[in-house]
CSV table of C-alpha atoms in Angstrom, one decimal:
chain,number,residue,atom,x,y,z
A,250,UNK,CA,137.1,91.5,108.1
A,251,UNK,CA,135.5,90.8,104.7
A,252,UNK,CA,132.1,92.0,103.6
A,253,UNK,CA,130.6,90.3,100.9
A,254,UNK,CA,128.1,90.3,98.8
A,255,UNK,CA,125.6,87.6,97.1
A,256,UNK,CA,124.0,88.1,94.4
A,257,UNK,CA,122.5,85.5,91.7
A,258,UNK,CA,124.0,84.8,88.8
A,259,UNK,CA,120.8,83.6,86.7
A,260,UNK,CA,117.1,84.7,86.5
A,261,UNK,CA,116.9,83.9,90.4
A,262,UNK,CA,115.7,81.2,91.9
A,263,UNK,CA,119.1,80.1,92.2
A,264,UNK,CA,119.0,78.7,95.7
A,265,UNK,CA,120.3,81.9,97.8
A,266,UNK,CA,118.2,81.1,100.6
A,267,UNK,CA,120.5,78.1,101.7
A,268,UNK,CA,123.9,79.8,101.1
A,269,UNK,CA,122.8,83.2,102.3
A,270,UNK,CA,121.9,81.3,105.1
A,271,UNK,CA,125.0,79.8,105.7
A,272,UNK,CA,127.1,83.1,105.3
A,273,UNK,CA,125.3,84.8,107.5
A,274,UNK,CA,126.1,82.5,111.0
A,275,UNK,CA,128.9,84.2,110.2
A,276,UNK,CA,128.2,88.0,109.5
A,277,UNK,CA,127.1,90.3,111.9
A,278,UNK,CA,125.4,92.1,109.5
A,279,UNK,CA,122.7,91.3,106.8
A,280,UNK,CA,121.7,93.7,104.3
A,281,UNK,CA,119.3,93.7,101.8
A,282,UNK,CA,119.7,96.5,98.8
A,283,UNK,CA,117.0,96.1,96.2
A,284,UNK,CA,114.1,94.9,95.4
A,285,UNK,CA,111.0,94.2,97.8
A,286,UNK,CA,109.0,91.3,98.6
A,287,UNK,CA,108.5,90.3,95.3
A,288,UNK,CA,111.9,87.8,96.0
A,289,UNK,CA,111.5,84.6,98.2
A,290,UNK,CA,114.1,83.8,99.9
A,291,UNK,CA,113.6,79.5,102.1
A,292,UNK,CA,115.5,78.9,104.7
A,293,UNK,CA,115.6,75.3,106.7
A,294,UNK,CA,117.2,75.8,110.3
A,295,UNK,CA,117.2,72.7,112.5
A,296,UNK,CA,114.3,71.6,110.6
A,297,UNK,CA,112.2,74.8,110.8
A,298,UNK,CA,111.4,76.2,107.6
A,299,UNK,CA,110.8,79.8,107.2
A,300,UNK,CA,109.9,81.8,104.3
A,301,UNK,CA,111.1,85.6,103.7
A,302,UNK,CA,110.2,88.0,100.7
A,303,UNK,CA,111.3,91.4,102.5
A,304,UNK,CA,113.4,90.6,105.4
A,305,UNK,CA,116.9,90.0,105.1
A,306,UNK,CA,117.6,86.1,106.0
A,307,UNK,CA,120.1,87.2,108.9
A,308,UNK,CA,116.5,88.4,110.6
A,309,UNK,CA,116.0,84.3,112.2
A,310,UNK,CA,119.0,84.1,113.6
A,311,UNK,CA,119.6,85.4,116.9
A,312,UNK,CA,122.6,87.5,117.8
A,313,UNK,CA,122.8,89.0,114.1
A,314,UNK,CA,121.6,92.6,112.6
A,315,UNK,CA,119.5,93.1,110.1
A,316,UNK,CA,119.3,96.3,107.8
A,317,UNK,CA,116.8,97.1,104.6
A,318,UNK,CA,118.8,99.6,102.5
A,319,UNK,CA,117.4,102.9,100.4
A,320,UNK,CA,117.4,100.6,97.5
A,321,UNK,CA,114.7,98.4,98.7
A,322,UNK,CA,110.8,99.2,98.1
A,323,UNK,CA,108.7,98.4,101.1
A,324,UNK,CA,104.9,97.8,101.4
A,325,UNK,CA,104.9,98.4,104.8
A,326,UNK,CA,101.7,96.4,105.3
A,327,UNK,CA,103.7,93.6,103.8
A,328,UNK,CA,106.0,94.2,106.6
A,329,UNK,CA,104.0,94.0,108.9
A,330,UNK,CA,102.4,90.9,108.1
A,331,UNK,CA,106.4,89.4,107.5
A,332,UNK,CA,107.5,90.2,111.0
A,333,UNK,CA,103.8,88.8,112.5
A,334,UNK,CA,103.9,85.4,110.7
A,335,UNK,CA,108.3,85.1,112.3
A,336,UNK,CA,107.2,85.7,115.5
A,337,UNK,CA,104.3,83.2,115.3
A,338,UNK,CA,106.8,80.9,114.4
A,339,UNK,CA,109.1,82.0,117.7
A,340,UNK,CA,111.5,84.7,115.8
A,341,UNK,CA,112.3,88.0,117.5
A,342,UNK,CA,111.7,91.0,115.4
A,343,UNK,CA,112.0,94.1,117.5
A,344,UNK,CA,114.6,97.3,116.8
A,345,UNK,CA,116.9,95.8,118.2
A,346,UNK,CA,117.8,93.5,115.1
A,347,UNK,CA,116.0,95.0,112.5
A,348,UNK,CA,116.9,98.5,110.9
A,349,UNK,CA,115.0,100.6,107.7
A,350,UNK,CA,116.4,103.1,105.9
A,351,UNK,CA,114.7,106.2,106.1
A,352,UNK,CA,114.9,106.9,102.6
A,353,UNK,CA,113.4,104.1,101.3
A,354,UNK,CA,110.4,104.4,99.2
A,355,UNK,CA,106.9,102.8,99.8
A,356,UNK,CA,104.5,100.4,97.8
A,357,UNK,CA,101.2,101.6,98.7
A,358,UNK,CA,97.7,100.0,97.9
A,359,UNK,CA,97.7,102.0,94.5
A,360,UNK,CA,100.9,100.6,93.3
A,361,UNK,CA,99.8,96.9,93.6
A,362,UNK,CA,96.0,98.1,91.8
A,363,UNK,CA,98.2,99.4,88.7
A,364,UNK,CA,100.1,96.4,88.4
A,365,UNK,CA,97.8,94.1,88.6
A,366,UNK,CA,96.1,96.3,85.8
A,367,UNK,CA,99.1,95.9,83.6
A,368,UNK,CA,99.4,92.3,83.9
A,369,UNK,CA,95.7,91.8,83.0
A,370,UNK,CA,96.0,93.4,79.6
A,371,UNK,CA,96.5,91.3,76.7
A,372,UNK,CA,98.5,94.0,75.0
A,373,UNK,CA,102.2,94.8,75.2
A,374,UNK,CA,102.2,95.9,79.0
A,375,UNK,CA,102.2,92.2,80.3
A,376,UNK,CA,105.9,91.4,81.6
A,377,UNK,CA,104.9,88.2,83.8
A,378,UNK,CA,105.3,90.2,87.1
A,379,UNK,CA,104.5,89.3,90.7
A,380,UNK,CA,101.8,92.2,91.0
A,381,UNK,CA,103.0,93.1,94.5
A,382,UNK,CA,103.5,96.9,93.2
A,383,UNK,CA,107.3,96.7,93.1
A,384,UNK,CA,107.5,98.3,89.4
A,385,UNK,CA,105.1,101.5,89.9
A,386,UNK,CA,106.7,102.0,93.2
A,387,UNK,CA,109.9,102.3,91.8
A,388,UNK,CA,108.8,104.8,88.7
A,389,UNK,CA,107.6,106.7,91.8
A,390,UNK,CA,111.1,106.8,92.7
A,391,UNK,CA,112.5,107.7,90.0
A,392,UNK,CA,109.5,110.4,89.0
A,393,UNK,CA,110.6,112.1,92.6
A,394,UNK,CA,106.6,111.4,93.7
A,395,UNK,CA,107.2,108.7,95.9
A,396,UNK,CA,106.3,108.6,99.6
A,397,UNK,CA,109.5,107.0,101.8
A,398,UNK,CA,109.7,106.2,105.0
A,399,UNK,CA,110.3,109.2,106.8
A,400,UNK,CA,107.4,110.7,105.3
A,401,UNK,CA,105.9,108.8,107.9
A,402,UNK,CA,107.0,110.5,110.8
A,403,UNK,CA,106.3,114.1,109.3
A,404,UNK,CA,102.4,114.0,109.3
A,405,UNK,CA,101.5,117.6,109.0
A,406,UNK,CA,103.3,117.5,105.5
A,407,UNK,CA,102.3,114.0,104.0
A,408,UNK,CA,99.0,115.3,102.4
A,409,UNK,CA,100.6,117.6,99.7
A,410,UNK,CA,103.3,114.6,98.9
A,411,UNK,CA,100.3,112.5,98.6
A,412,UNK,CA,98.3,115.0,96.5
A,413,UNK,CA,102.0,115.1,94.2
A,414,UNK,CA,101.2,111.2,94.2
A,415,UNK,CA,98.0,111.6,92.8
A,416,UNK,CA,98.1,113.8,90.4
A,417,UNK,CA,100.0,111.3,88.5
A,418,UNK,CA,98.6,108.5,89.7
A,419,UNK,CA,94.9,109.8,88.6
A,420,UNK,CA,96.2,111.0,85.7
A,421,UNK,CA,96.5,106.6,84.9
A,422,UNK,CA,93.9,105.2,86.7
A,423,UNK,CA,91.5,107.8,84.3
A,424,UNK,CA,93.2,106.4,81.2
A,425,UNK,CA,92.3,103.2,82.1
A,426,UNK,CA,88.7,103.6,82.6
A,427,UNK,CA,88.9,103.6,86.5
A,428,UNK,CA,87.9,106.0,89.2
A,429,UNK,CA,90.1,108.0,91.2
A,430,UNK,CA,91.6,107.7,94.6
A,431,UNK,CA,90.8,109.9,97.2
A,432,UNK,CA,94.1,110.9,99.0
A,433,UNK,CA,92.1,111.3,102.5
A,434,UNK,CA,92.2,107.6,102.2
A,435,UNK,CA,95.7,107.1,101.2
A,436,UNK,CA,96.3,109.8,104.2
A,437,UNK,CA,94.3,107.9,106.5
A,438,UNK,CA,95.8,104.3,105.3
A,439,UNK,CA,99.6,105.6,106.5
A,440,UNK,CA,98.7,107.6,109.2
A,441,UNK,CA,97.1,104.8,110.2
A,442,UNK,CA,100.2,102.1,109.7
A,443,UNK,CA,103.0,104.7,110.9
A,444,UNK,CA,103.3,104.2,114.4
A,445,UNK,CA,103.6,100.1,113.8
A,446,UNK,CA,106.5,100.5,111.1
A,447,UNK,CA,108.9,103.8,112.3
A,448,UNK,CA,110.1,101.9,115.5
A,449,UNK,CA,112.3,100.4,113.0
A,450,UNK,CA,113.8,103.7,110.9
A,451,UNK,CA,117.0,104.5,110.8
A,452,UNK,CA,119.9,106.5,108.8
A,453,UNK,CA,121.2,103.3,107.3
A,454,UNK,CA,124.0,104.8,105.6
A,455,UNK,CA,125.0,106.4,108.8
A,456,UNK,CA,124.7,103.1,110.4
A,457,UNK,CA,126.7,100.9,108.4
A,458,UNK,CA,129.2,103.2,108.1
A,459,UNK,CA,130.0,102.7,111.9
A,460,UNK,CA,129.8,99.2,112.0
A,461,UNK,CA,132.2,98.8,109.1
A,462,UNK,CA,134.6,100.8,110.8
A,463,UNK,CA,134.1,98.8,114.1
A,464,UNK,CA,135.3,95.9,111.9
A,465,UNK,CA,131.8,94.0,111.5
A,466,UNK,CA,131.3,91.2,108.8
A,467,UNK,CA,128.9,92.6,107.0
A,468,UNK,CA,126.3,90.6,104.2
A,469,UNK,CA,124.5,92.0,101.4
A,470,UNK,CA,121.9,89.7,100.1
A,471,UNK,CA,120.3,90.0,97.0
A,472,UNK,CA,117.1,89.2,95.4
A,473,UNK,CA,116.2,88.2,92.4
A,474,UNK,CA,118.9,87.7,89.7
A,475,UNK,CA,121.7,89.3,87.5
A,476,UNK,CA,119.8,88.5,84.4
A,477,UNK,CA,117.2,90.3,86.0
A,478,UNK,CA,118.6,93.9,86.1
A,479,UNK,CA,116.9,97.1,85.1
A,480,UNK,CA,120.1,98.2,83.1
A,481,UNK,CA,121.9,94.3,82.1
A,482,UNK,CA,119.0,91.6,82.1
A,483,UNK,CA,116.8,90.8,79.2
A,484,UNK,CA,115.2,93.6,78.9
A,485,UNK,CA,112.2,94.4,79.3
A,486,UNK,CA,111.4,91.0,80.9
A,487,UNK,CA,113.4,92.4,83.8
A,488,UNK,CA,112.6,93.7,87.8
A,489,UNK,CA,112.6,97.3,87.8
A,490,UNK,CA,115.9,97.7,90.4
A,491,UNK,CA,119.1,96.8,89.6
A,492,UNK,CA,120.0,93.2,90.6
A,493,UNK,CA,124.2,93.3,89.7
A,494,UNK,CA,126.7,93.2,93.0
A,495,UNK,CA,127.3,97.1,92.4
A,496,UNK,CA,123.9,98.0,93.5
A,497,UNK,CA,125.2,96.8,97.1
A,498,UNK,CA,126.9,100.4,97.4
A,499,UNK,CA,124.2,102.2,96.2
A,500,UNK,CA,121.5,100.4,97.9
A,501,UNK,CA,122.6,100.5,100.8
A,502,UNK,CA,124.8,103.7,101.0
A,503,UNK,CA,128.4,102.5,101.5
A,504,UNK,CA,131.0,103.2,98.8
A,505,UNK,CA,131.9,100.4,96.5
A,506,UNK,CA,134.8,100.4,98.3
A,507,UNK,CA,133.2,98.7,101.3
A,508,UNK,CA,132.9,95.6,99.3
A,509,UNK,CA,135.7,93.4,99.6
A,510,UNK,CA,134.0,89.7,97.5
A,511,UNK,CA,131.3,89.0,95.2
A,512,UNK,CA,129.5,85.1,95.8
A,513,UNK,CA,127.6,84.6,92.5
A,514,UNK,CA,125.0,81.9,93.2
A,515,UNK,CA,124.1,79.9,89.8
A,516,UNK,CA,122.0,76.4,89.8
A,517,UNK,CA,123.5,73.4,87.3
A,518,UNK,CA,120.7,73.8,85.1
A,519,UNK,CA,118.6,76.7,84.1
A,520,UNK,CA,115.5,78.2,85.2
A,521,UNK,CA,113.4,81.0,84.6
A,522,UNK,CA,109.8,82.2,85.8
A,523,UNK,CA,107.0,84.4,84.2
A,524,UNK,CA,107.3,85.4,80.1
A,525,UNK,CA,111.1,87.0,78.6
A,526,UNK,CA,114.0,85.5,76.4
A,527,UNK,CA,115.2,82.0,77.3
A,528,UNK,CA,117.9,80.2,75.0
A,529,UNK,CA,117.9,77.1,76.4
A,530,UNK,CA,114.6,76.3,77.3
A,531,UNK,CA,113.3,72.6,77.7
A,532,UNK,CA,109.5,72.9,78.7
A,533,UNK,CA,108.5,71.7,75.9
A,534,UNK,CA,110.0,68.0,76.3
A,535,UNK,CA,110.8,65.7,78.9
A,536,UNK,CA,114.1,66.9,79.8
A,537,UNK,CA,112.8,70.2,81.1
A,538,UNK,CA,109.7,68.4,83.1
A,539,UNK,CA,112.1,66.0,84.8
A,540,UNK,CA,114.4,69.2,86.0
A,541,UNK,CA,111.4,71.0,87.0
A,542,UNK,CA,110.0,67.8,88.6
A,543,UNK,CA,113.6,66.4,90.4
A,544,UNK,CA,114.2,70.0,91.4
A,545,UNK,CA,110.4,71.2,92.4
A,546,UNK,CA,110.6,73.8,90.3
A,547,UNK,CA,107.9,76.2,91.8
A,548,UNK,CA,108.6,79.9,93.1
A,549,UNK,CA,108.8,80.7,96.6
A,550,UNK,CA,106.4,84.0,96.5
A,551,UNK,CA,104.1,83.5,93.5
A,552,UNK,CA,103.9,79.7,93.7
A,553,UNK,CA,104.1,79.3,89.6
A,554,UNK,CA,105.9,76.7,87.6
A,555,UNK,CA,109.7,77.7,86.5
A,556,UNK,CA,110.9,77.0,83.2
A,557,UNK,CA,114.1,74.6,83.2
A,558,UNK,CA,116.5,74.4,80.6
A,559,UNK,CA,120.4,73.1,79.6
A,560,UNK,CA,123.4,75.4,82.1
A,561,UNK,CA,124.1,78.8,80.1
A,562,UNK,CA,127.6,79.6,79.9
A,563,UNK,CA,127.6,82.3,78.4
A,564,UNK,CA,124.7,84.2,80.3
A,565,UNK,CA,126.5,83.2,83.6
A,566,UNK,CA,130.1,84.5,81.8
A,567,UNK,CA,128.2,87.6,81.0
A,568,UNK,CA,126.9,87.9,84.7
A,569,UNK,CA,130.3,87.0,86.2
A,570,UNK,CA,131.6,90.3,84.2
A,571,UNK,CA,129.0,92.6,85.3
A,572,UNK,CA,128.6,91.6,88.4
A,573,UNK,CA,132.5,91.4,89.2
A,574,UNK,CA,131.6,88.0,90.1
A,575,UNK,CA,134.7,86.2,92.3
A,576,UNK,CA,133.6,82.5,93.0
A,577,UNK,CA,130.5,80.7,92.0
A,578,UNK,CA,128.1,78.5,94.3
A,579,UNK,CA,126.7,75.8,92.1
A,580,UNK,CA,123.9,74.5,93.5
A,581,UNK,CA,121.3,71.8,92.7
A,582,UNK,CA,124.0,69.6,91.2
A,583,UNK,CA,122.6,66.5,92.2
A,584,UNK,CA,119.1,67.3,90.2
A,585,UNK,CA,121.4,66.4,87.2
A,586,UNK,CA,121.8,62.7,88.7
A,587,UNK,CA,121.1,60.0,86.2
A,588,UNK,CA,120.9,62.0,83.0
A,589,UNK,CA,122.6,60.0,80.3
A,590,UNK,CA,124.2,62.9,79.2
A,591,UNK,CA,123.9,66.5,80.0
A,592,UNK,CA,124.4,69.8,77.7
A,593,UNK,CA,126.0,73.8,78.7
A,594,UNK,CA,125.4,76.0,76.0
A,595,UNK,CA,128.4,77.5,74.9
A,596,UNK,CA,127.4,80.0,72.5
A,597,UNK,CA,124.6,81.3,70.1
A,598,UNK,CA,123.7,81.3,66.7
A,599,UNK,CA,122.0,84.2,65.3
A,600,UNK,CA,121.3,85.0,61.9
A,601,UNK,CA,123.7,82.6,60.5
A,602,UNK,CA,126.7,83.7,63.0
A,603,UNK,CA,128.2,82.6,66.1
A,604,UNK,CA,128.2,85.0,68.9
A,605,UNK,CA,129.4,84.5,72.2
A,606,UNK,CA,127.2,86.7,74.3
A,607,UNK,CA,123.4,87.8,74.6
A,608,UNK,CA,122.9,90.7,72.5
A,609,UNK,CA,120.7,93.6,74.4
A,610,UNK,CA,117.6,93.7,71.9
A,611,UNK,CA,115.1,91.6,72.6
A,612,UNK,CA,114.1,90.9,69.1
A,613,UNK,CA,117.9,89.3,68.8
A,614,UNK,CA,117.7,88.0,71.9
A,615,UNK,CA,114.7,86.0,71.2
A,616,UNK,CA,116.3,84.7,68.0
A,617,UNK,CA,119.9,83.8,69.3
A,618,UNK,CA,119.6,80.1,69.1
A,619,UNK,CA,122.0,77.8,71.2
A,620,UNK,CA,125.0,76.4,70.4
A,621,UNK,CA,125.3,73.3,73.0
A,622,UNK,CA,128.1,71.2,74.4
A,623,UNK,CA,127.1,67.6,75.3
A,624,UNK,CA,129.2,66.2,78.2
A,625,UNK,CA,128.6,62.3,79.2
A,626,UNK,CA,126.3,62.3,82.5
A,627,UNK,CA,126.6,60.3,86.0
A,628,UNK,CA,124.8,57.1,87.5
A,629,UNK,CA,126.2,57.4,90.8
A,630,UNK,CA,124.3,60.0,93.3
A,631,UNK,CA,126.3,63.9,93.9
A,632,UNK,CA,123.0,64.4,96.3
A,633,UNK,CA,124.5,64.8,99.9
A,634,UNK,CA,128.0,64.5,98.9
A,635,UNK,CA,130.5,66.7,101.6
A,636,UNK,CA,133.7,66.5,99.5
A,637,UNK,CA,134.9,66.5,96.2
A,638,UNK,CA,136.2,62.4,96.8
A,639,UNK,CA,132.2,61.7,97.0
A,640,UNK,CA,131.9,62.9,93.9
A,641,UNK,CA,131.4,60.7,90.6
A,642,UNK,CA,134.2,61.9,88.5
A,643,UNK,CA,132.1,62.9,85.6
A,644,UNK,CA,129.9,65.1,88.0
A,645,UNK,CA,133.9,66.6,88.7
A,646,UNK,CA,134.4,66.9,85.0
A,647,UNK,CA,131.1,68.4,84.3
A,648,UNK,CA,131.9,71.7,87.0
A,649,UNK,CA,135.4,72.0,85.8
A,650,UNK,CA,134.0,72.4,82.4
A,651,UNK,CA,131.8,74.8,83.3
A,652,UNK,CA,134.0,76.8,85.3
A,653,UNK,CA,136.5,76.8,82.0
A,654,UNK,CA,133.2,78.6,80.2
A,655,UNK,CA,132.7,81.0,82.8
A,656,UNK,CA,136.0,82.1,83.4
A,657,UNK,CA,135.3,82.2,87.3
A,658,UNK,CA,136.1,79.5,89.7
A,659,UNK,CA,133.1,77.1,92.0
A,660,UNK,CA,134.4,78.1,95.4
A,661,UNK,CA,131.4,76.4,97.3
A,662,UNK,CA,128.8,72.8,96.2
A,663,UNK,CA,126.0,72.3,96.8
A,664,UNK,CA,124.8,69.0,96.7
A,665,UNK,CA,121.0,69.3,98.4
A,666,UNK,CA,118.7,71.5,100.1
A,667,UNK,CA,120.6,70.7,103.7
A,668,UNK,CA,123.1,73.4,104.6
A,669,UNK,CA,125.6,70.4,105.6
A,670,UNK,CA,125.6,68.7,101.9
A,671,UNK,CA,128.0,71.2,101.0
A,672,UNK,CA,131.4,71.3,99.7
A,673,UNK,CA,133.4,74.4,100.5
A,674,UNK,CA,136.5,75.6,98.5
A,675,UNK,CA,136.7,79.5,99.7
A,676,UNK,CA,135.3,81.0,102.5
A,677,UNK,CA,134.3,84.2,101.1
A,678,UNK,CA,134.2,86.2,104.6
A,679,UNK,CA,138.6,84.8,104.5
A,680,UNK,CA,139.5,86.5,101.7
């Protein structure tokens, strides 16, 4: 059996929710590998709509597993508050279909105070975050201070990690002016919150390993986007994880190996939320308000306005490579409806030159200037069309073209937010 892995092929926002949804009625598995609830994931089922930033989207169906990975940060408060608003809405979370790894790290209180301290400073430090802690917990990580998840079941040893903690974390919170934290309080707040979240821990790696071996479909689902990464996004107007397919391995702790196809999700258009590099940006005319306006351009988890611009070839070309990308979903097609005619950068132009990829620097990348394509639009609808004969045959022309740019074929439509307006090519889980 297949396992695959989704991952989005953009700045997120791509639309994962609905395709990640329809992959997984047919996994067994569902796995999500970075990130924490910083990424909103929508999901319409028989006309229920639920809304997940943590838990993996296999989590509301019944029947199915669901597994956060090591590579995943978790506010277990969050958590907590994730799993009580599903069940108010009739969804069993129990151990039973929900597994955390052990080694995953934690957001704590703190985390989410320091962030919310960088984001207020008019200097440098602002990066258009979601506040939610995700970046501080992960230097945590990476410093070898953080507190994981199985700290929680060793009590008798969690004040001198937490006393590691602060002696970092005091160390900031004096530089900017603020009083410390007391870690009785920090001790109190987990030891507190422990015996509502272990239920739930497990040796992931351990875990997944079996089931692979038993010959279970497995998901990974990830958040955020490619362009996103710690290592290949625009840096530093990036998540702190890495967001390319790879991190499935190491996220989760199964050897690339387990990893049999890579689903890149891209939208028609662009979009892009909070500050960074954005070639093709149109906010700042009527062609970018109307995307933003047809396709209700708002985030799922921090509610703010996306910017919306012209499809990227070459950013999606660039993700397709370092994401091992093997089909594309395009979705949101049919926001493109009615547009006279309709542009796919193809290029850049930077200091005089034409370049066919994003450079890394951001003082280049917020120069690169785009070299654009212009393809004749549609008057007929795409929005609800099930096959490719429903399809105006400029709206056929316009994907062709853009999977000659990307050098990666569309294996699956996506024509509106319902998980039947879609036209399927590959099945990923039949390769």
């Amino acid at each position: 059996m297949a396992n695959v892995v989704v991952v989005g092929s953009q700045w997120g926002d791509e639309g994962k929710g609905k395709i990640v949804d329809w992959l997984s009625e047919q996994a067994d598995i569902v796995v999500r590998f970075q990130g924490g609830h910083n990424a909103g994931h929508t999901l319409v089922i028989d006309g229920v709509t639920y809304k997940l930033s943590l838990l993996p989207s296999g989590v509301v169906r019944g029947g199915k597993l669901s597994v956060i990975g090591n590579g995943v940060v978790i506010d277990p408060q969050a958590l907590l508050d994730e799993i009580a608003t599903l069940r108010k809405q009739g969804v069993t979370v129990t151990p039973d279909n929900l597994r955390i790894a052990e080694n995953a790290p934690l957001i704590l209180p703190l985390h989410r105070e320091l962030e919310a301290i960088r984001e207020a400073d008019d200097s440098a430090t602002r990066l258009g975050t979601t506040k939610r802690g995700i970046g501080p917990a992960y230097e945590d990580k990476v410093g070898r201070r953080a507190i994981r998840f199985m700290d929680l079941a060793d009590l008798p040893s969690l004040a001198t990690k937490i006393d590691r903690l602060l002696a970092h974390h005091n160390a900031l919170r004096r530089g900017h002016g603020l009083g410390e934290i007391d870690g009785k309080a920090v001790y109190d707040y987990l030891a507190g919150i422990a015996p509502q979240v272990l239920p739930f821990m497990d040796s992931v790696w351990s875990l997944l390993d079996a089931k692979r071996r038993e010959g279970k479909r497995i998901l990974f689902e990830g958040a955020q986007g490619s362009l996103l990464d710690i290592d290949h996004g625009t840096y530093p107007y990036v998540t702190s994880s890495n967001t390319v397919a790879a991190q499935a391995a190491t996220g989760s702790g199964l050897g690339p190996n387990a990893i049999d196809y890579v689903l890149g999700i891209c939208k028609a258009y662009t979009t892009r939320v909070g500050e960074g590099p954005f070639p093709t940006d149109q906010m700042d005319n009527a062609i970018g308000k109307t995307l933003g306006e047809r396709g209700r351009e708002f985030g799922t988890v921090t509610g703010r306005a996306r910017r919306c611009g012209w499809f990227d070839a070459v950013l999606v070309r660039q993700t397709v490579r370092t994401s091992g990308i093997d089909g594309i979903a395009l979705t949101k097609l049919d926001i493109l409806d009615g547009f006279a005619e309709v542009k796919v950068c193809v290029g850049y132009r930077l200091d005089g030159r034409e370049i066919d990829y994003l450079p890394a620097g951001e003082l280049a990348q917020a120069r690169a200037e785009p070299v654009y394509e212009s393809i004749d639009g549609w008057q007929e609808p795409t929005a609800r069309a099930r096959s490719w004969a429903q399809l105006p045959a400029q709206a056929i022309k316009y994907v062709r073209r853009i999977e000659e740019l990307i050098g990666c074929p569309v294996t699956l439509l996506s024509t509106s937010p319902e998980r039947e307006d879609t036209i399927l090519m590959k099945n990923p889980f039949e390769t």
